[in-house]
Coordinates of C-alpha atoms in Angstrom, one line a residue:
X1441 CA 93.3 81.5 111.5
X1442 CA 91.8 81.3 107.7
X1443 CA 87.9 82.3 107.8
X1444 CA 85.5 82.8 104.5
X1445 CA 81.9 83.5 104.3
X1446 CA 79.9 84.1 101.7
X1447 CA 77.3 86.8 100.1
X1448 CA 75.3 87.4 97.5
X1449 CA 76.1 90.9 95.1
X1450 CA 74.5 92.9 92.4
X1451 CA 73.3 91.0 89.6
X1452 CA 74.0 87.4 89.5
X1453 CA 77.7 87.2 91.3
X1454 CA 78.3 85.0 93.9
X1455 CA 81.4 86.8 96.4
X1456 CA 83.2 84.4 98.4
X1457 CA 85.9 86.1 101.1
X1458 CA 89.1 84.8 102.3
X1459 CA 90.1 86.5 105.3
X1460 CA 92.6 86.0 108.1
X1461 CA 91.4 85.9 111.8
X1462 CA 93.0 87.5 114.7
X1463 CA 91.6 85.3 116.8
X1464 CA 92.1 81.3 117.1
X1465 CA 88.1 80.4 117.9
X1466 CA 86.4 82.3 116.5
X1467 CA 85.4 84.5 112.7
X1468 CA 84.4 87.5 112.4
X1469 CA 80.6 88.7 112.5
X1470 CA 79.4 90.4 109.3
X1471 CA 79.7 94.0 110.7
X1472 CA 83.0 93.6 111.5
X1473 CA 84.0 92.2 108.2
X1474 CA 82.8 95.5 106.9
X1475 CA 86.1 97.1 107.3
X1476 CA 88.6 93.7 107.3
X1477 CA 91.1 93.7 104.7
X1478 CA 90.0 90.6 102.9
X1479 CA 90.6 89.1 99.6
X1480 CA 87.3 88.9 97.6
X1481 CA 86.4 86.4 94.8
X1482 CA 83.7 87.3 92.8
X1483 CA 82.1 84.5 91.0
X1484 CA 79.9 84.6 88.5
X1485 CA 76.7 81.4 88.9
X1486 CA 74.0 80.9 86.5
X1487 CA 70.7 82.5 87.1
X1488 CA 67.6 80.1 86.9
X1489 CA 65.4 82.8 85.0
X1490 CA 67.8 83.5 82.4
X1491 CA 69.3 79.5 81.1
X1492 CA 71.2 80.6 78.4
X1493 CA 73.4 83.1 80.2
X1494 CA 75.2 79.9 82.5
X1495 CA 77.7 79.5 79.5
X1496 CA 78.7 82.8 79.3
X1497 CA 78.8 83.8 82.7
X1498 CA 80.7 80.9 83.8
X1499 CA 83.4 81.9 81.2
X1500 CA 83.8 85.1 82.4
X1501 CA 84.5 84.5 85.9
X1502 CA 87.3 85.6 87.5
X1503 CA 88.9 86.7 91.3
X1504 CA 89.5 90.3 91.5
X1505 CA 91.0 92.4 95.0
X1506 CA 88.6 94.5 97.0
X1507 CA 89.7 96.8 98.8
X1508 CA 92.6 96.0 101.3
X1509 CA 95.5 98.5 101.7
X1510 CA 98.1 96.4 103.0
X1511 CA 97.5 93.6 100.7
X1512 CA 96.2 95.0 97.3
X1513 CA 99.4 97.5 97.4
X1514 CA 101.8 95.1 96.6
X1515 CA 99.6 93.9 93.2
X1516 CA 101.0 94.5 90.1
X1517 CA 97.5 95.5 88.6
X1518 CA 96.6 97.9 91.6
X1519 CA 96.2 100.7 88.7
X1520 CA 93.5 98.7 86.8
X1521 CA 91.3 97.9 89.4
X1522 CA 88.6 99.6 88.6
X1523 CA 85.7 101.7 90.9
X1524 CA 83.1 99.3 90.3
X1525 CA 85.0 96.5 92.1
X1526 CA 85.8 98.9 95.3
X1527 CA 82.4 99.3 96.2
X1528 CA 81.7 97.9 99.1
X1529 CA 80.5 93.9 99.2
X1530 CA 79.0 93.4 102.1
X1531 CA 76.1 96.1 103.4
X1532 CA 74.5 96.7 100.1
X1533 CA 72.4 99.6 101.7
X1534 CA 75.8 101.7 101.3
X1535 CA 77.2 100.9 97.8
X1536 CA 76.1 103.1 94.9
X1537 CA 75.1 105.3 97.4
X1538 CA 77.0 109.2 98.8
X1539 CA 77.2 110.5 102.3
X1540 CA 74.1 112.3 103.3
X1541 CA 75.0 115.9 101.0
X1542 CA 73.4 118.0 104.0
X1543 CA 75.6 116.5 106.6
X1544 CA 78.7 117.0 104.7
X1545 CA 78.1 121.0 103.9
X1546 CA 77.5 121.3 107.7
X1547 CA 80.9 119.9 108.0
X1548 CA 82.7 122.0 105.4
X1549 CA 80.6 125.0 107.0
X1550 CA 81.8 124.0 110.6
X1551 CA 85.4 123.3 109.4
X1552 CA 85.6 126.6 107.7
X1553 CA 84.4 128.6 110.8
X1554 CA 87.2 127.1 113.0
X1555 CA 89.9 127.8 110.2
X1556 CA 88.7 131.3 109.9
X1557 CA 89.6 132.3 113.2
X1558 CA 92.7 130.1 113.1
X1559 CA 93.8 131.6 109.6
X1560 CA 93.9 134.9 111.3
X1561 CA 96.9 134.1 113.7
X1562 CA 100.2 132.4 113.1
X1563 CA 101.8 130.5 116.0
X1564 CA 104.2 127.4 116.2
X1565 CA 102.3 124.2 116.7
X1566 CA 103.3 121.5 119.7
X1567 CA 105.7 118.9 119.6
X1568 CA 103.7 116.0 120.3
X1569 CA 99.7 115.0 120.9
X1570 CA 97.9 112.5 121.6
X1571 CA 94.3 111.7 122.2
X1572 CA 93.3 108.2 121.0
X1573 CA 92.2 107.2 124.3
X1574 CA 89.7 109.9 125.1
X1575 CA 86.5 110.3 123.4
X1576 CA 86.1 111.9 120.3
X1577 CA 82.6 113.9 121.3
X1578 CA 84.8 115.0 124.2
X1579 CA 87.7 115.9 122.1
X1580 CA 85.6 118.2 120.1
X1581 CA 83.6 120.2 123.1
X1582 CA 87.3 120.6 124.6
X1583 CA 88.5 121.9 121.0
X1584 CA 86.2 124.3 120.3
X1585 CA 86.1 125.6 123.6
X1586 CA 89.8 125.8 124.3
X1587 CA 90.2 127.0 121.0
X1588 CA 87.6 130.2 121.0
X1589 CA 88.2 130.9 124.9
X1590 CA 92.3 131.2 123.4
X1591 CA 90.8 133.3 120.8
X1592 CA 88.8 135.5 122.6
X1593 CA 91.7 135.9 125.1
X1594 CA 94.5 136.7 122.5
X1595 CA 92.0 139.7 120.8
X1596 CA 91.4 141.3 124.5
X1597 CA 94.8 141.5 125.4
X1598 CA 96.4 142.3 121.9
X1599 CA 93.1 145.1 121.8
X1600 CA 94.7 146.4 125.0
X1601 CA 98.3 146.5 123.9
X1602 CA 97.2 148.6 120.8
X1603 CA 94.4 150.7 122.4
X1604 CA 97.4 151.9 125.3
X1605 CA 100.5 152.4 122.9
X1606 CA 102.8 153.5 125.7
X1607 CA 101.7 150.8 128.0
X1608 CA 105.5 149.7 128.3
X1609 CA 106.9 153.1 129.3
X1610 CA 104.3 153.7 131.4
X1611 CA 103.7 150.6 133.3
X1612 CA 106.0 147.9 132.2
X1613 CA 104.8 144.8 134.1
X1614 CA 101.0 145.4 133.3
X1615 CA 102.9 145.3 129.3
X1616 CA 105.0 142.2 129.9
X1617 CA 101.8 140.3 131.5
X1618 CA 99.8 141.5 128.5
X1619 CA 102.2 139.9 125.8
X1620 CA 102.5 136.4 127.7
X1621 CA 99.0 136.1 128.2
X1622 CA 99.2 136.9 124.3
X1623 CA 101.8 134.4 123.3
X1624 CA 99.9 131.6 126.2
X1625 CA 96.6 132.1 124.7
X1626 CA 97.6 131.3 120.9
X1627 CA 100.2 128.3 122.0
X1628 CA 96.3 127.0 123.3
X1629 CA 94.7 127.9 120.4
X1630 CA 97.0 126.5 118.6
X1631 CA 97.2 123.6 120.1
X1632 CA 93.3 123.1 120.2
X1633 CA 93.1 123.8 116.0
X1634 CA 95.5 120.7 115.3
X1635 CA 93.7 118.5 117.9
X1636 CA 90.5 119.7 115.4
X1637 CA 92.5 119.1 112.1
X1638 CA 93.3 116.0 113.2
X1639 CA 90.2 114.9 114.4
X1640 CA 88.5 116.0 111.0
X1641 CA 91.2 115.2 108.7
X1642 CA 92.0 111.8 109.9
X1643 CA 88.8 110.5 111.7
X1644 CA 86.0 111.7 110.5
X1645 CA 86.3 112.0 107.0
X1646 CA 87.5 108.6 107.0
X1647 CA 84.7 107.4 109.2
X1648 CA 82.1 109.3 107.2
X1649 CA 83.9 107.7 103.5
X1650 CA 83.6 104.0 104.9
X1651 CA 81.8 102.1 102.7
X1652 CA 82.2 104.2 100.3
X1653 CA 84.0 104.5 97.1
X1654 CA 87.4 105.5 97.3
X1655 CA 86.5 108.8 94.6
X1656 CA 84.4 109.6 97.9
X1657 CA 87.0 110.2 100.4
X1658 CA 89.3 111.5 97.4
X1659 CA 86.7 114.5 96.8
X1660 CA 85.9 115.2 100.3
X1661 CA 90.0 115.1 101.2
X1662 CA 89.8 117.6 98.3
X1663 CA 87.3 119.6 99.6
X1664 CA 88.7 120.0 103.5
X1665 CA 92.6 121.0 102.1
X1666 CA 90.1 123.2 99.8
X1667 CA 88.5 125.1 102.4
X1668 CA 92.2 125.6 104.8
X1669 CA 93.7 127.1 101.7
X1670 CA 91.1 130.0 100.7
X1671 CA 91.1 129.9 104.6
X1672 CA 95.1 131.1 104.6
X1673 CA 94.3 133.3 101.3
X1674 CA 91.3 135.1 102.2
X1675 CA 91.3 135.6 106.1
X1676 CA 94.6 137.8 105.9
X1677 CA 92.8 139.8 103.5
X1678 CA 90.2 140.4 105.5
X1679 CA 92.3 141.8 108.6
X1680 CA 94.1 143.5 106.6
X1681 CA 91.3 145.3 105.2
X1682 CA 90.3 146.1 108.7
X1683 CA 93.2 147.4 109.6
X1684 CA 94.3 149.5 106.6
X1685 CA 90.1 150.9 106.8
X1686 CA 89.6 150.9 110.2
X1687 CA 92.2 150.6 113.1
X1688 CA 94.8 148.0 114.0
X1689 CA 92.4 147.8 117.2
X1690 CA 89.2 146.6 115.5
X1691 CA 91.0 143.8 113.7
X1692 CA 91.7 142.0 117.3
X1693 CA 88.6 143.3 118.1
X1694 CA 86.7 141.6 115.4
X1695 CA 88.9 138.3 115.9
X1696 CA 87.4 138.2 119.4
X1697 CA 83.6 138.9 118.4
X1698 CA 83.9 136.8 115.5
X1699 CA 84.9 133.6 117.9
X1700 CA 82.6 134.5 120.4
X1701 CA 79.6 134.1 117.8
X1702 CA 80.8 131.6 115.7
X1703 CA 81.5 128.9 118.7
X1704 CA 77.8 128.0 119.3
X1705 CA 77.4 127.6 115.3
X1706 CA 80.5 125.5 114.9
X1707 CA 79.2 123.5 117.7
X1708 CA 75.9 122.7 116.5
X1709 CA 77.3 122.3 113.3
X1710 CA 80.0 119.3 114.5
X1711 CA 77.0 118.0 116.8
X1712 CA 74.9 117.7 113.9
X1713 CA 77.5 115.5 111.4
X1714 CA 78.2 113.5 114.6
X1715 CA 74.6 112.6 115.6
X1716 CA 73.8 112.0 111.8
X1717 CA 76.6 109.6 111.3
X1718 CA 76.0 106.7 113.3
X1719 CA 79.8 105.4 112.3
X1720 CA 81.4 107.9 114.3
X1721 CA 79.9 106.7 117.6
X1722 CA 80.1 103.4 116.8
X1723 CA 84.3 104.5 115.5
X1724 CA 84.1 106.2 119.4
X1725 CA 83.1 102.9 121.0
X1726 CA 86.0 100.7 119.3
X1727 CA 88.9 103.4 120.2
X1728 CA 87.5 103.4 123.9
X1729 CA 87.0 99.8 124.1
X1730 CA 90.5 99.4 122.7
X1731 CA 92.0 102.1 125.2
X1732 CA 90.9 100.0 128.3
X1733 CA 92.1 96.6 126.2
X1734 CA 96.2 98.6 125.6
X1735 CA 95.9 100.0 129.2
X1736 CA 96.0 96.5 130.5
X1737 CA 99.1 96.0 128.8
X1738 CA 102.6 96.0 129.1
X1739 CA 104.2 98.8 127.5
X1740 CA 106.5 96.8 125.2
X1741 CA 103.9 94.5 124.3
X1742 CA 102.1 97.6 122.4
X1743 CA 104.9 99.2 121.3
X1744 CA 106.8 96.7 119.9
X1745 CA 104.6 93.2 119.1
X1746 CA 107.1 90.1 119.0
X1747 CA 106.2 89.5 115.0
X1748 CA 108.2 93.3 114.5
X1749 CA 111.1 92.1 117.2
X1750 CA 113.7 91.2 113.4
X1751 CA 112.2 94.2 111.8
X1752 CA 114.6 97.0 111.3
X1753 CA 111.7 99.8 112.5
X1754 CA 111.7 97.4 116.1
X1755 CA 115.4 98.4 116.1
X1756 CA 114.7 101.7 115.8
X1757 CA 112.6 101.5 118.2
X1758 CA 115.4 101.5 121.1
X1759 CA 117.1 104.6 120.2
X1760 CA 114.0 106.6 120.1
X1761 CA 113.4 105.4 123.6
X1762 CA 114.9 108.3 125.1
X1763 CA 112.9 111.0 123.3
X1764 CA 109.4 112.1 125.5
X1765 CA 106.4 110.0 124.4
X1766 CA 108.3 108.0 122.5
X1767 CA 105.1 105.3 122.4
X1768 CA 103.4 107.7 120.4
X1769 CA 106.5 107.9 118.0
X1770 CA 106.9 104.2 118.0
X1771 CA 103.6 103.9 116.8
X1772 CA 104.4 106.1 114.2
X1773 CA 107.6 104.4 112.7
X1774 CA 106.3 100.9 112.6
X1775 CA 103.5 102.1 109.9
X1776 CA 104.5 101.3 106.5
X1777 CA 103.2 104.5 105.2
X1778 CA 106.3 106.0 108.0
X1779 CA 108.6 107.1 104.8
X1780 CA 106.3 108.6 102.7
X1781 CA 105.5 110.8 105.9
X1782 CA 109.0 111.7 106.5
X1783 CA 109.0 112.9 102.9
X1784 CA 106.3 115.1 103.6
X1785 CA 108.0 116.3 106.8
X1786 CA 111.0 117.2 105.4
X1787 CA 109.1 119.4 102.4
X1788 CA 108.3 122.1 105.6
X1789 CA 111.9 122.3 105.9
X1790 CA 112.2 124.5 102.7
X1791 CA 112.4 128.3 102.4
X1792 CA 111.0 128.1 98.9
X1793 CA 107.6 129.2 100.1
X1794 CA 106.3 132.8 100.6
X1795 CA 107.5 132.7 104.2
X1796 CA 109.0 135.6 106.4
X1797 CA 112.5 134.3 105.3
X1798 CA 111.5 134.7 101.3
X1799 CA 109.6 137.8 101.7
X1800 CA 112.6 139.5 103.4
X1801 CA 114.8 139.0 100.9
X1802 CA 112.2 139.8 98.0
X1803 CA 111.9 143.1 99.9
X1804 CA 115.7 143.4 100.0
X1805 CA 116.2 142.9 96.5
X1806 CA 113.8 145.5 96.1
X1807 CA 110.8 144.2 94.4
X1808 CA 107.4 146.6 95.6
X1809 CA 105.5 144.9 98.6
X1810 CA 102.3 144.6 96.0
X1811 CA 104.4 142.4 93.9
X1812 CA 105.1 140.1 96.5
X1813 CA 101.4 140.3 97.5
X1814 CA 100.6 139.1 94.1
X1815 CA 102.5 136.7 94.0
X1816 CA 101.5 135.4 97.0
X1817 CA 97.8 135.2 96.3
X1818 CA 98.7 133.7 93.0
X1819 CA 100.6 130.9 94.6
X1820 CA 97.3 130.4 96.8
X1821 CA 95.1 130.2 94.3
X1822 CA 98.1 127.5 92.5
X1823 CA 97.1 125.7 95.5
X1824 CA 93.3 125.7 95.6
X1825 CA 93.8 124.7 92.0
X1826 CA 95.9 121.5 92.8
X1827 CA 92.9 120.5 95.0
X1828 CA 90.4 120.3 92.5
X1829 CA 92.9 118.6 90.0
X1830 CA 93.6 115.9 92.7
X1831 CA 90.3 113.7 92.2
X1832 CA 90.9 113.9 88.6
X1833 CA 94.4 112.5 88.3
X1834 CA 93.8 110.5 91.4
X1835 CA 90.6 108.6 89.5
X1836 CA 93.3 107.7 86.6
X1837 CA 96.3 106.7 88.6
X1838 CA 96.5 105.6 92.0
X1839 CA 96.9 107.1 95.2
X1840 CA 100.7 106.1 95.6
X1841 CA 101.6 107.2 91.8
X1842 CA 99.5 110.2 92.3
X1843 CA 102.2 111.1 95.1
X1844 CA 104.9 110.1 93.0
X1845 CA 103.9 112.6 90.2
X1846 CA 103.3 115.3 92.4
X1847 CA 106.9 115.3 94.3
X1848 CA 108.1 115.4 91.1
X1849 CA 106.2 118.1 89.7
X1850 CA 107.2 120.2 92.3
X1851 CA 110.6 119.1 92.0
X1852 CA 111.2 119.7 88.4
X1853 CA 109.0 123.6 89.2
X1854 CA 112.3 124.2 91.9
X1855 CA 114.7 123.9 89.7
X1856 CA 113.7 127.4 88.4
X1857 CA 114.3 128.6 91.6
X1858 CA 117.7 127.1 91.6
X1859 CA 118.8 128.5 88.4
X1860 CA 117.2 131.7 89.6
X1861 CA 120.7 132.1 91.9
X1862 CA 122.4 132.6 88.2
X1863 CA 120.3 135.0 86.9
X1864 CA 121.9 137.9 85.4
X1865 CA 120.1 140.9 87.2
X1866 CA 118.3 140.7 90.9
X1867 CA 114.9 141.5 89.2
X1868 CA 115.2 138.5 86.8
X1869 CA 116.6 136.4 89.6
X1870 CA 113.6 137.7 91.7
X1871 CA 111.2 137.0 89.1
X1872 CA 112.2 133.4 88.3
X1873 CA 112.4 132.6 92.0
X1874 CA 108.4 133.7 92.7
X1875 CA 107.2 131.9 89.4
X1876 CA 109.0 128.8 90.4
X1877 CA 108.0 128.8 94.2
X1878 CA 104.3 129.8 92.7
X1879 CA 104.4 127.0 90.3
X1880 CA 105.7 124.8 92.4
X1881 CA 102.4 124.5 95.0
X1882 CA 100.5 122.0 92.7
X1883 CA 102.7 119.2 92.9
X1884 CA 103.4 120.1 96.7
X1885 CA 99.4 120.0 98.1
X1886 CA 98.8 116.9 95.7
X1887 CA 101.6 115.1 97.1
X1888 CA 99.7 116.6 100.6
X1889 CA 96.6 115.1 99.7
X1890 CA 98.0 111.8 98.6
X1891 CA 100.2 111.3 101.5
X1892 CA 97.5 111.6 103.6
X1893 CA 95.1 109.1 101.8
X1894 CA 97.6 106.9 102.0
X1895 CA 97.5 107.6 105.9
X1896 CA 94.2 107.3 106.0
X1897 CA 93.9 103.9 104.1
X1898 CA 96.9 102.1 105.6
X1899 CA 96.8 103.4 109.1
X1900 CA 94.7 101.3 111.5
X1901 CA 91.5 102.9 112.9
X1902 CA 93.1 102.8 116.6
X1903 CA 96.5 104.3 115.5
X1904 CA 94.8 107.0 112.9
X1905 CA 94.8 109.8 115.4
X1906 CA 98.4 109.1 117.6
X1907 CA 99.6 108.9 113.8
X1908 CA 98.3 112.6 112.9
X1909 CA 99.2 113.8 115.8
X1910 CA 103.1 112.5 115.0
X1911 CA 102.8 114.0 111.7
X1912 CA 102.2 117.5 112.6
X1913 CA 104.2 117.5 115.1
X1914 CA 107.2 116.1 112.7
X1915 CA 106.1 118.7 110.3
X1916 CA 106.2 121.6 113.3
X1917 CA 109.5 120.5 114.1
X1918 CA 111.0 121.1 110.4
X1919 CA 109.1 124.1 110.3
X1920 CA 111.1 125.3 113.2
X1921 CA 114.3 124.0 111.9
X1922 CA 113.8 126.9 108.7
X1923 CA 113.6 129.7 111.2
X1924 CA 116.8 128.4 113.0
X1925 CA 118.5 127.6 109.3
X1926 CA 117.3 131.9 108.9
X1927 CA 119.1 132.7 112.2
X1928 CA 122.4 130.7 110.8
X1929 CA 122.4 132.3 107.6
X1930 CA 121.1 135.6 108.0
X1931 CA 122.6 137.7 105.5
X1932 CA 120.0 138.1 102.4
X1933 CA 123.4 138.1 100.1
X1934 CA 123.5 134.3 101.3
X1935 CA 120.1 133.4 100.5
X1936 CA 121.5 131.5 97.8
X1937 CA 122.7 128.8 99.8
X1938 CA 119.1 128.3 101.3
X1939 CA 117.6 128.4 98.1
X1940 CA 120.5 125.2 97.2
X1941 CA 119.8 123.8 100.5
X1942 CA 116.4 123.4 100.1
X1943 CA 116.4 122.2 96.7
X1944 CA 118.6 119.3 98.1
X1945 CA 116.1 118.7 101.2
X1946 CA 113.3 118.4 98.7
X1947 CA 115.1 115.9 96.4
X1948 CA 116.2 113.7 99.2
X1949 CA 112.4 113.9 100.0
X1950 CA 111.6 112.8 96.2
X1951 CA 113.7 110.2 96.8
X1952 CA 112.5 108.9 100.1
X1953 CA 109.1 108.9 98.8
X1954 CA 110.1 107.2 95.1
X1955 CA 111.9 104.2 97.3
X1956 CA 109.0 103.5 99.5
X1957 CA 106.8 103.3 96.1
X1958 CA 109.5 101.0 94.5
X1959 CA 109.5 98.8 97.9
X1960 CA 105.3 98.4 97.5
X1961 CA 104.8 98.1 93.8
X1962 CA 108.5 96.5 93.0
X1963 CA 108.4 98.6 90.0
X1964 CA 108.3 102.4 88.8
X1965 CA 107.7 102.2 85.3
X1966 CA 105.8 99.8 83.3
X1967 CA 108.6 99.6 81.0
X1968 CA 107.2 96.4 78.7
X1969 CA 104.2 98.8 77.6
X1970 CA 106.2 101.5 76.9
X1971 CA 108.9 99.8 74.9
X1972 CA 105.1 98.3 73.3
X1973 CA 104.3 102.1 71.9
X1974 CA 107.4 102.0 70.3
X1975 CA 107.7 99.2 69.1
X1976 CA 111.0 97.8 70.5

């Protein structure tokens, strides 16, 4: 049913909100109304101190859209809504106002920690996770734990395997049990970092931003993808600073110490954020209370509610019934922010990055390991910048045309690498491919960044972390799908046809992404004000 209630805002506006009711008896109370999408009417009403301004205010008064992802999407002035009306209406002790500065460096300093020691080892991540149900103070003791333990397991035994050289001559099983306790402990750690990205990236940040501006989850978005990338950059460097100094040894060595006394500061640091945000525990209570509510459920009455049953994602549905969890991917396809995912997906299936596959064949066409290094970093530090460009195009467009400029950026940046293949020496054809893959990284961690704010927006708080979870694991799987495209054409001489095939991947992505954002704003262009400037 229909509810409104009514508040009082800044100044002299009276705010009247419309809002629909999932429930036949009863409205909401004011604390959950917080987060409801609702459309908001904001009214001016003449102020008894001040007589003559009744005339002019009740001239000026018109309804405007707060902010409600699924709704306010599909308006045609989404674009010109501007920051002042996004603020929140309701809980005035939150608009105009930042999260607490102190608690957010303690979470950039704990969520650099844990990428640190991730940064400094590369594993495949899991198919498929899921932890909506348990509690998220829980989830991040068992991360942190699992994850340093893994650590600390993986830098013993690949210490060992360095320290005796001619352990597999010598005593073969002792060897073979040292490398799959190697391989075991990193699938763990693995594992345990994207349980911790996802509980960051998609919870709490979003947790901590309620209520806030959305320039305030934009920046601290920003900030997070900020800290993985000079993460990736820097941590390699490191090791390999150890190791080209030192010893091959006292890298895995200092991988092990470094998680053994970082775990108690990470810890403390996470406590801290979560005790000093009384969102997240109240954000805990909901997903628990909501766990119990599903579990008494049929299946199909979660997966598939009957007002989806003629929509062509409930078709879907039944042919991805066969796949293992397949709740957790139904979840993910009925979310109208499913496309623009995909797109995203399908950008990790791509060996226009400075991967093992790209780096090969650099080497093969003979261009000095420094020169690839180079490149390398500067295609990092291409990335950090597209971070801190984000807010600022983000702040003029919107989130979903933000997207739509980056996938084309990128795109337009990869067609260097395609003519690359026509190049008329290998150095030339070496040179263009690098600049364009370099190039290429601002429009691809924007698109990143707005892909996941659109996730974070649209995605209902109970589904926010079975929907991250999907995502990686979608992302893992076309990440996979590159190495096995390597294997199949292995030959550098045919890298061409990677390069071509990749291209292709990342226009059908483009496209996927353009069609979602013609299918929520029923438009691309503004055509009328551009045939305006000229005059036609």
């Amino acid at each position: 049913m229909f509810c409104a209630a009514a508040a009082v805002g800044n100044g002299d506006q009276l705010i009247l909100i419309l809002y629909e009711s999932q429930s036949s008896r009863s409205c909401l109370s004011p604390s959950q109304l917080y987060n409801h999408p609702v459309l908001v009417c904001a009214c001016h009403y003449p102020d008894p101190t001040h007589p003559g301004r009744a005339s002019s205010s009740s001239s000026t008064s018109r309804p405007v859209w707060a902010r409600a992802p699924r709704a306010a999407a599909t308006m045609e002035d989404e674009e010109a809504t501007s920051a002042a009306q996004l603020t929140p209406l309701l809980g005035a002790s939150h608009s105009g106002r930042s999260p607490d500065a102190s608690l957010l460096r303690r979470l950039y300093a704990g969520h650099a920690l844990a990428r640190w020691g991730a940064s400094n080892i590369y594993m495949i991540d899991p198919i498929s996770i899921e932890f909506s149900a348990t509690s998220l103070f829980e989830i991040l003791g068992l991360w942190l734990l699992v994850q340093s333990l893994s650590f600390i397991v993986a830098g013993v035994s690949v210490t060992a395997l360095l320290f005796y050289d001619d352990l597999k001559a010598t005593n073969f099983p002792v060897f073979l049990g040292l490398v799959i306790v190697t391989n075991v402990s990193g699938a763990l750690a693995a594992l345990s970092t994207l349980a911790g990205t996802i509980l960051i990236e998609r919870e709490w940040v979003v947790v901590i931003s309620s209520g806030h501006p959305p320039a305030v989850l934009t920046g601290i978005n920003s900030v997070v993808r900020r800290i993985d990338l000079s993460c990736k950059l820097l941590a390699p460097v490191f090791s390999g600073f150890v190791i080209s100094f030192v010893s091959a040894q006292a890298s895995a060595a200092v991988l092990a110490l470094w998680n053994v006394a970082s775990v108690g500061v990470e810890y403390w640091l996470f406590v801290s954020v979560y005790n000093g945000v009384p969102a997240l525990a109240d954000s805990n209570r909901r997903l628990r209370v909501r766990a119990v509510a599903d579990a008494a459920l049929p299946v199909s009455e979660i997966a598939a509610p009957a007002e989806r049953t003629t929509d062509w994602r409930a078709r879907l549905t039944e042919q991805l019934s066969v796949i293992p969890c397949w709740e957790l991917w139904v979840v993910y396809v009925r979310q109208d922010v499913a496309l623009p995912g995909v797109a995203l997906a399908i950008l990790y299936f791509s060996v226009l990055s400075f991967g093992t596959l790209m780096t090969a064949t650099l080497d093969w066409m003979g261009i000095p390991a420094y020169v690839i290094s180079l490149a390398r970093g500067f295609s990092a530090v291409v990335g950090i910048g597209a971070t801190l460009l984000y807010p600022a195009v983000h702040s003029w467009v919107s989130t979903l045309r933000t997207g739509l400029w980056s996938i084309w950026m990128q795109w337009c940046c990869l067609v260097v690498c395609v003519a690359s293949i026509w190049a008329g020496s290998s150095w030339a054809s070496a040179w263009m491919l690098m600049a364009g893959v370099a190039a290429s990284r601002l429009g691809l961690w924007m698109f990143d960044l707005a892909v996941m704010q659109l996730m974070q927006d649209e995605v209902p708080e109970s589904e926010r972390c079975v929907v991250g979870g999907v995502q990686n694991s979608l992302q893992s799987v076309f990440d996979l799908l590159t190495y096995i495209m390597g294997i199949v054409i292995s030959d550098p001489r045919d890298f061409s046809q990677l390069v071509v095939l990749s291209f292709f991947l990342v226009t059908s992505a483009a496209a996927m992404y353009t069609m979602h954002v013609y299918r929520v704003r029923k438009h691309l262009f503004h055509l009328d004000k551009i045939l305006n400037k000229f005059n036609w």
